[in-house]
Amino acid sequence: MAKEPELGIHRNAFGIHSFGRVKYEIRDGEVVYADSGPVGVMVTEQHVGPATEPTLRDLSEALIAVCGTDYGIHSPIWISRFTDMTRQAAAYRDRRVLLAAMPHTCMPRTAGRVSRPVCRMR
């Protein structure tokens, strides 16, 4: 990053965002960041992004929308995108039935036969 953002967790109308050095220590319950090194960024996108791999441009646009600047970001180590799974879970459960078994009730059958799992439902 060409310009350094204020490190730590920030909240605004878009959501929660954070900036922090990859190297840090916790002293007396406080986070103390290294003086230099890569900066980790977590930014909330204004709209849920596509399911494709995010690009440096996507990150830059998200930072500008949220912070007013992209801090001159360059040379990322990696970029990933994740979403709020609870919203997806509600849509996924619509008109579906969940079948579940207790892990200890699933036992392999190996008494001289082909092994395949058998589950008892309670």
XYZ file of N, CA, C and O in Angstrom:
488
model
N 0.847 -1.171 0.000
C 0.000 0.000 0.000
C 0.893 1.235 0.000
O 1.846 1.308 0.777
N 0.563 2.156 -0.848
C 1.348 3.381 -0.920
C 1.063 4.281 0.284
O 1.963 4.919 0.824
N -0.216 4.341 0.701
C -0.599 5.115 1.888
C -1.062 4.121 2.944
O -1.703 3.132 2.629
N -0.725 4.373 4.187
C -1.100 3.444 5.251
C -2.443 3.834 5.871
O -2.620 4.956 6.336
N -3.394 2.902 5.898
C -4.670 3.179 6.563
C -4.499 3.100 8.078
O -3.500 2.580 8.583
N -5.474 3.603 8.788
C -5.475 3.442 10.242
C -5.713 1.961 10.527
O -6.707 1.383 10.081
N -4.786 1.337 11.226
C -4.892 -0.089 11.506
C -5.943 -0.347 12.574
O -6.172 0.473 13.444
N -6.613 -1.491 12.457
C -7.630 -1.862 13.428
C -8.954 -2.159 12.749
O -9.045 -2.241 11.520
N -9.992 -2.319 13.560
C -11.335 -2.629 13.071
C -12.137 -1.342 12.993
O -12.105 -0.524 13.914
N -12.859 -1.175 11.891
C -13.646 0.040 11.660
C -15.072 -0.341 11.282
O -15.294 -1.335 10.594
N -16.029 0.464 11.699
C -17.434 0.249 11.344
C -17.969 1.513 10.693
O -17.673 2.615 11.138
N -18.746 1.325 9.628
C -19.437 2.457 9.014
C -20.742 1.944 8.413
O -21.149 0.808 8.672
N -21.412 2.750 7.600
C -22.703 2.378 7.029
C -22.630 1.127 6.153
O -23.623 0.423 5.988
N -21.456 0.847 5.593
C -21.301 -0.332 4.739
C -21.127 -1.619 5.539
O -21.370 -2.695 5.041
N -20.624 -1.526 6.758
C -20.381 -2.713 7.567
C -19.083 -2.604 8.342
O -18.646 -1.518 8.704
N -18.464 -3.744 8.576
C -17.226 -3.811 9.352
C -16.053 -4.042 8.401
O -16.132 -4.869 7.502
N -14.965 -3.320 8.632
C -13.763 -3.406 7.808
C -12.568 -3.436 8.744
O -12.644 -2.928 9.860
N -11.472 -4.002 8.283
C -10.287 -3.992 9.136
C -9.016 -3.943 8.306
O -8.981 -4.385 7.165
N -7.994 -3.379 8.931
C -6.662 -3.309 8.360
C -5.694 -3.704 9.468
O -5.839 -3.249 10.603
N -4.740 -4.545 9.144
C -3.763 -4.923 10.149
C -2.537 -5.524 9.512
O -2.613 -6.165 8.473
N -1.412 -5.300 10.137
C -0.179 -5.912 9.647
C -0.249 -7.413 9.882
O -0.803 -7.881 10.874
N 0.347 -8.146 8.964
C 0.367 -9.595 9.090
C 1.109 -9.992 10.365
O 0.698 -10.906 11.074
N 2.179 -9.267 10.691
C 2.930 -9.544 11.915
C 2.478 -8.589 13.014
O 2.435 -7.374 12.812
N 2.130 -9.185 14.155
C 1.692 -8.399 15.301
C 1.926 -9.192 16.583
O 2.201 -10.382 16.550
N 1.809 -8.517 17.710
C 1.880 -9.154 19.023
C 0.706 -8.652 19.844
O 0.170 -7.584 19.576
N 0.354 -9.416 20.846
C -0.650 -8.956 21.795
C 0.062 -8.731 23.113
O 0.651 -9.654 23.685
N 0.054 -7.471 23.550
C 0.713 -7.088 24.799
C -0.321 -6.459 25.719
O -0.967 -5.481 25.348
N -0.458 -7.015 26.889
C -1.426 -6.517 27.872
C -2.819 -6.373 27.275
O -3.520 -5.389 27.504
N -3.208 -7.338 26.444
C -4.540 -7.338 25.861
C -4.719 -6.405 24.675
O -5.817 -6.274 24.145
N -3.665 -5.753 24.243
C -3.725 -4.824 23.119
C -2.957 -5.385 21.933
O -1.899 -5.994 22.105
N -3.452 -5.153 20.728
C -2.755 -5.577 19.514
C -1.694 -4.539 19.179
O -1.987 -3.345 19.081
N -0.448 -4.991 19.039
C 0.661 -4.117 18.669
C 1.194 -4.628 17.334
O 1.744 -5.719 17.250
N 0.990 -3.821 16.285
C 1.396 -4.219 14.933
C 2.872 -3.939 14.704
O 3.435 -3.012 15.282
N 3.491 -4.732 13.830
C 4.881 -4.492 13.424
C 4.950 -3.140 12.715
O 3.951 -2.626 12.207
N 6.135 -2.557 12.686
C 6.304 -1.244 12.057
C 6.248 -1.296 10.540
O 5.983 -0.287 9.887
N 6.517 -2.470 9.963
C 6.494 -2.591 8.510
C 6.053 -3.991 8.135
O 5.929 -4.862 8.989
N 5.817 -4.189 6.846
C 5.418 -5.501 6.356
C 4.047 -5.447 5.703
O 3.394 -4.402 5.667
N 3.616 -6.582 5.174
C 2.319 -6.627 4.474
C 1.158 -6.256 5.392
O 1.192 -6.510 6.591
N 0.152 -5.637 4.783
C -1.059 -5.246 5.508
C -2.209 -6.124 5.042
O -2.462 -6.248 3.843
N -2.889 -6.748 5.988
C -4.089 -7.524 5.674
C -5.296 -6.598 5.642
O -5.388 -5.657 6.432
N -6.198 -6.838 4.713
C -7.377 -5.990 4.530
C -8.619 -6.861 4.510
O -8.647 -7.902 3.861
N -9.660 -6.442 5.231
C -10.972 -7.070 5.131
C -11.956 -5.927 4.915
O -12.033 -5.013 5.722
N -12.628 -5.967 3.778
C -13.550 -4.888 3.432
C -14.894 -5.473 3.008
O -14.944 -6.498 2.342
N -15.965 -4.831 3.429
C -17.306 -5.261 3.052
C -17.658 -4.631 1.717
O -17.554 -3.414 1.556
N -18.070 -5.468 0.765
C -18.473 -4.936 -0.536
C -19.863 -4.330 -0.422
O -20.713 -4.807 0.324
N -20.080 -3.271 -1.191
C -21.365 -2.586 -1.166
C -22.483 -3.526 -1.623
O -23.573 -3.524 -1.085
N -22.193 -4.353 -2.608
C -23.141 -5.337 -3.122
C -22.423 -6.681 -3.150
O -21.208 -6.731 -3.341
N -23.161 -7.767 -2.974
C -22.546 -9.087 -3.024
C -21.899 -9.260 -4.394
O -22.538 -9.073 -5.422
N -20.613 -9.593 -4.376
C -19.864 -9.719 -5.617
C -20.180 -11.005 -6.347
O -20.850 -11.899 -5.821
N -19.688 -11.136 -7.551
C -19.912 -12.361 -8.318
C -19.171 -13.538 -7.689
O -18.305 -13.356 -6.842
N -19.528 -14.734 -8.110
C -18.914 -15.947 -7.558
C -17.530 -16.222 -8.159
O -16.942 -17.251 -7.886
N -17.019 -15.311 -8.957
C -15.706 -15.491 -9.570
C -14.609 -15.065 -8.591
O -14.877 -14.438 -7.572
N -13.369 -15.413 -8.928
C -12.238 -14.992 -8.104
C -12.133 -13.468 -8.142
O -12.200 -12.863 -9.216
N -11.955 -12.826 -6.995
C -11.835 -11.365 -6.980
C -10.495 -10.920 -7.565
O -9.509 -11.647 -7.515
N -10.493 -9.732 -8.095
C -9.283 -9.171 -8.700
C -8.800 -7.988 -7.868
O -9.514 -7.492 -6.989
N -7.609 -7.509 -8.183
C -7.089 -6.317 -7.532
C -8.018 -5.133 -7.803
O -8.256 -4.308 -6.929
N -8.573 -5.076 -8.985
C -9.513 -3.993 -9.318
C -10.762 -4.073 -8.443
O -11.257 -3.049 -7.968
N -11.298 -5.297 -8.219
C -12.458 -5.462 -7.342
C -12.154 -4.929 -5.944
O -12.960 -4.222 -5.339
N -10.973 -5.282 -5.420
C -10.578 -4.820 -4.085
C -10.430 -3.308 -4.061
O -10.906 -2.640 -3.141
N -9.802 -2.760 -5.082
C -9.620 -1.318 -5.170
C -10.973 -0.604 -5.174
O -11.183 0.367 -4.445
N -11.909 -1.086 -5.988
C -13.237 -0.471 -6.062
C -13.982 -0.578 -4.733
O -14.650 0.369 -4.316
N -13.853 -1.714 -4.054
C -14.515 -1.877 -2.755
C -13.929 -0.912 -1.729
O -14.669 -0.291 -0.958
N -12.606 -0.773 -1.714
C -11.973 0.163 -0.778
C -12.382 1.602 -1.063
O -12.659 2.369 -0.135
N -12.435 1.983 -2.328
C -12.836 3.347 -2.682
C -14.278 3.608 -2.256
O -14.597 4.663 -1.698
N -15.163 2.636 -2.477
C -16.570 2.791 -2.097
C -16.716 2.951 -0.583
O -17.516 3.748 -0.109
N -15.921 2.211 0.179
C -16.059 2.200 1.637
C -15.223 3.277 2.317
O -15.684 3.939 3.241
N -13.985 3.459 1.875
C -13.040 4.338 2.562
C -12.744 5.638 1.815
O -12.071 6.511 2.353
N -13.185 5.731 0.560
C -12.892 6.930 -0.225
C -11.547 6.877 -0.919
O -11.196 7.788 -1.661
N -10.751 5.857 -0.681
C -9.441 5.682 -1.308
C -9.102 4.194 -1.327
O -9.655 3.423 -0.545
N -8.204 3.824 -2.225
C -7.743 2.428 -2.206
C -6.353 2.318 -1.578
O -5.740 1.258 -1.593
N -5.868 3.415 -1.000
C -4.576 3.462 -0.309
C -3.408 3.061 -1.197
O -2.354 2.677 -0.708
N -3.589 3.112 -2.519
C -2.506 2.762 -3.437
C -2.138 1.289 -3.377
O -0.966 0.934 -3.523
N -3.108 0.421 -3.196
C -2.822 -1.018 -3.067
C -2.123 -1.534 -4.321
O -2.362 -1.087 -5.432
N -1.248 -2.496 -4.107
C -0.517 -3.130 -5.207
C 0.072 -4.440 -4.717
O 0.185 -4.673 -3.517
N 0.415 -5.305 -5.605
C 1.123 -6.557 -5.327
C 0.518 -7.388 -4.194
O 1.197 -7.713 -3.219
N -0.766 -7.766 -4.304
C -1.362 -8.557 -3.218
C -0.742 -9.956 -3.141
O -0.348 -10.525 -4.154
N -0.658 -10.482 -1.939
C -0.192 -11.858 -1.744
C -1.314 -12.795 -2.157
O -1.096 -13.776 -2.835
N -2.536 -12.500 -1.714
C -3.720 -13.224 -2.184
C -4.942 -12.363 -1.932
O -4.927 -11.462 -1.095
N -5.998 -12.637 -2.689
C -7.287 -11.964 -2.529
C -8.349 -13.055 -2.519
O -8.332 -13.944 -3.370
N -9.236 -12.996 -1.568
C -10.337 -13.964 -1.549
C -11.630 -13.234 -1.219
O -11.619 -12.131 -0.687
N -12.725 -13.866 -1.551
C -14.043 -13.274 -1.315
C -14.860 -14.292 -0.530
O -14.850 -15.475 -0.826
N -15.551 -13.821 0.502
C -16.462 -14.689 1.226
C -17.738 -13.918 1.496
O -17.761 -12.690 1.442
N -18.806 -14.654 1.768
C -20.109 -14.015 1.953
C -20.740 -14.464 3.256
O -20.260 -15.369 3.924
N -21.842 -13.847 3.585
C -22.612 -14.192 4.765
C -23.402 -15.464 4.463
O -24.415 -15.436 3.778
N -22.926 -16.584 4.951
C -23.538 -17.874 4.633
C -24.947 -18.024 5.193
O -25.707 -18.850 4.729
N -25.311 -17.241 6.195
C -26.656 -17.390 6.751
C -27.710 -16.997 5.735
O -28.769 -17.606 5.670
N -27.422 -16.000 4.918
C -28.384 -15.626 3.871
C -28.502 -16.737 2.853
O -29.583 -17.058 2.382
N -27.378 -17.352 2.504
C -27.406 -18.440 1.541
C -28.089 -19.669 2.123
O -28.807 -20.373 1.432
N -27.879 -19.924 3.412
C -28.466 -21.104 4.040
C -29.988 -21.038 4.015
O -30.650 -22.046 3.752
N -30.559 -19.880 4.267
C -32.017 -19.754 4.245
C -32.558 -20.064 2.853
O -33.556 -20.776 2.709
N -31.897 -19.562 1.821
C -32.335 -19.845 0.448
C -32.125 -21.320 0.107
O -32.934 -21.931 -0.579
N -31.045 -21.907 0.612
C -30.750 -23.306 0.314
C -31.781 -24.233 0.957
O -32.171 -25.234 0.382
N -32.232 -23.901 2.177
C -33.178 -24.759 2.893
C -34.581 -24.721 2.299
O -35.386 -25.607 2.560
N -34.892 -23.719 1.505
C -36.220 -23.581 0.941
C -36.604 -24.838 0.152
O -35.917 -25.215 -0.794
N -37.698 -25.504 0.547
C -38.258 -26.703 -0.098
C -37.295 -27.885 -0.097
O -37.342 -28.735 -0.962
N -36.399 -27.959 0.892
C -35.481 -29.084 1.007
C -35.648 -29.721 2.381
O -36.061 -29.086 3.332
N -35.268 -30.986 2.482
C -35.333 -31.718 3.742
C -33.906 -32.048 4.162
O -33.113 -32.529 3.357
N -33.596 -31.799 5.424
C -32.271 -32.106 5.946
C -32.309 -33.465 6.633
O -33.119 -33.695 7.520
N -31.456 -34.376 6.198
C -31.301 -35.676 6.843
C -29.990 -35.647 7.601
O -28.948 -35.325 7.038
N -30.042 -35.995 8.857
C -28.831 -35.965 9.677
C -28.766 -37.211 10.536
O -29.787 -37.791 10.879
N -27.568 -37.622 10.876
C -27.361 -38.771 11.757
C -26.291 -38.414 12.770
O -25.419 -37.590 12.507
N -26.370 -39.007 13.918
C -25.343 -38.815 14.927
C -24.078 -39.526 14.434
O -24.169 -40.655 13.943
N -22.910 -38.925 14.552
C -21.691 -39.550 14.032
C -21.443 -40.943 14.610
O -20.972 -41.829 13.913
N -21.775 -41.168 15.871
C -21.499 -42.474 16.465
C -22.478 -43.544 15.997
O -22.292 -44.714 16.283
N -23.536 -43.161 15.277
C -24.472 -44.165 14.777
C -24.116 -44.635 13.378
O -24.771 -45.505 12.834
N -23.087 -44.059 12.777
C -22.628 -44.474 11.446
C -21.443 -45.413 11.632
O -20.398 -45.000 12.110
N -21.650 -46.669 11.297
C -20.600 -47.668 11.518
C -20.337 -48.433 10.237
O -21.281 -48.794 9.528
N -19.073 -48.696 9.929
C -18.796 -49.501 8.739
C -19.164 -50.960 8.991
O -18.986 -51.469 10.092
N -19.701 -51.608 7.985
C -19.984 -53.045 8.069
C -18.838 -53.766 7.383
O -18.621 -53.609 6.202
N -18.085 -54.557 8.117
C -16.927 -55.230 7.534
C -16.909 -56.725 7.835
O -15.887 -57.363 7.696
N -18.016 -57.287 8.243
C -18.041 -58.714 8.632
C -18.013 -59.604 7.399
O -18.968 -60.284 7.063
N -16.898 -59.606 6.673
C -16.731 -60.470 5.525
C -17.447 -60.004 4.273
O -17.450 -60.686 3.273
N -18.058 -58.840 4.320
C -18.768 -58.313 3.149
C -18.080 -57.053 2.653
O -17.153 -56.549 3.275
N -18.586 -56.552 1.573
C -18.071 -55.285 1.056
C -18.362 -54.205 2.086
O -19.464 -54.121 2.612
N -17.367 -53.407 2.390
C -17.532 -52.366 3.399
C -18.304 -51.184 2.827
O -17.973 -50.651 1.783
N -19.357 -50.794 3.517
C -20.095 -49.584 3.165
C -20.708 -49.056 4.448
O -21.059 -49.823 5.340
N -20.826 -47.767 4.588
C -21.355 -47.226 5.827
C -22.848 -47.496 5.983
O -23.590 -47.514 5.015
N -23.241 -47.735 7.208
C -24.658 -47.919 7.544
C -24.969 -46.911 8.630
O -24.256 -46.837 9.633
N -26.014 -46.153 8.468
C -26.404 -45.154 9.454
C -27.759 -45.480 10.027
O -28.674 -45.834 9.299
N -27.868 -45.378 11.346
C -29.161 -45.528 11.998
C -29.696 -44.127 12.263
O -28.984 -43.269 12.769
N -30.934 -43.909 11.928
C -31.550 -42.601 12.170
C -32.325 -42.678 13.468
O -32.953 -43.668 13.772
N -32.274 -41.644 14.261
C -33.035 -41.586 15.508
C -34.186 -40.639 15.376
O -34.204 -39.697 14.738
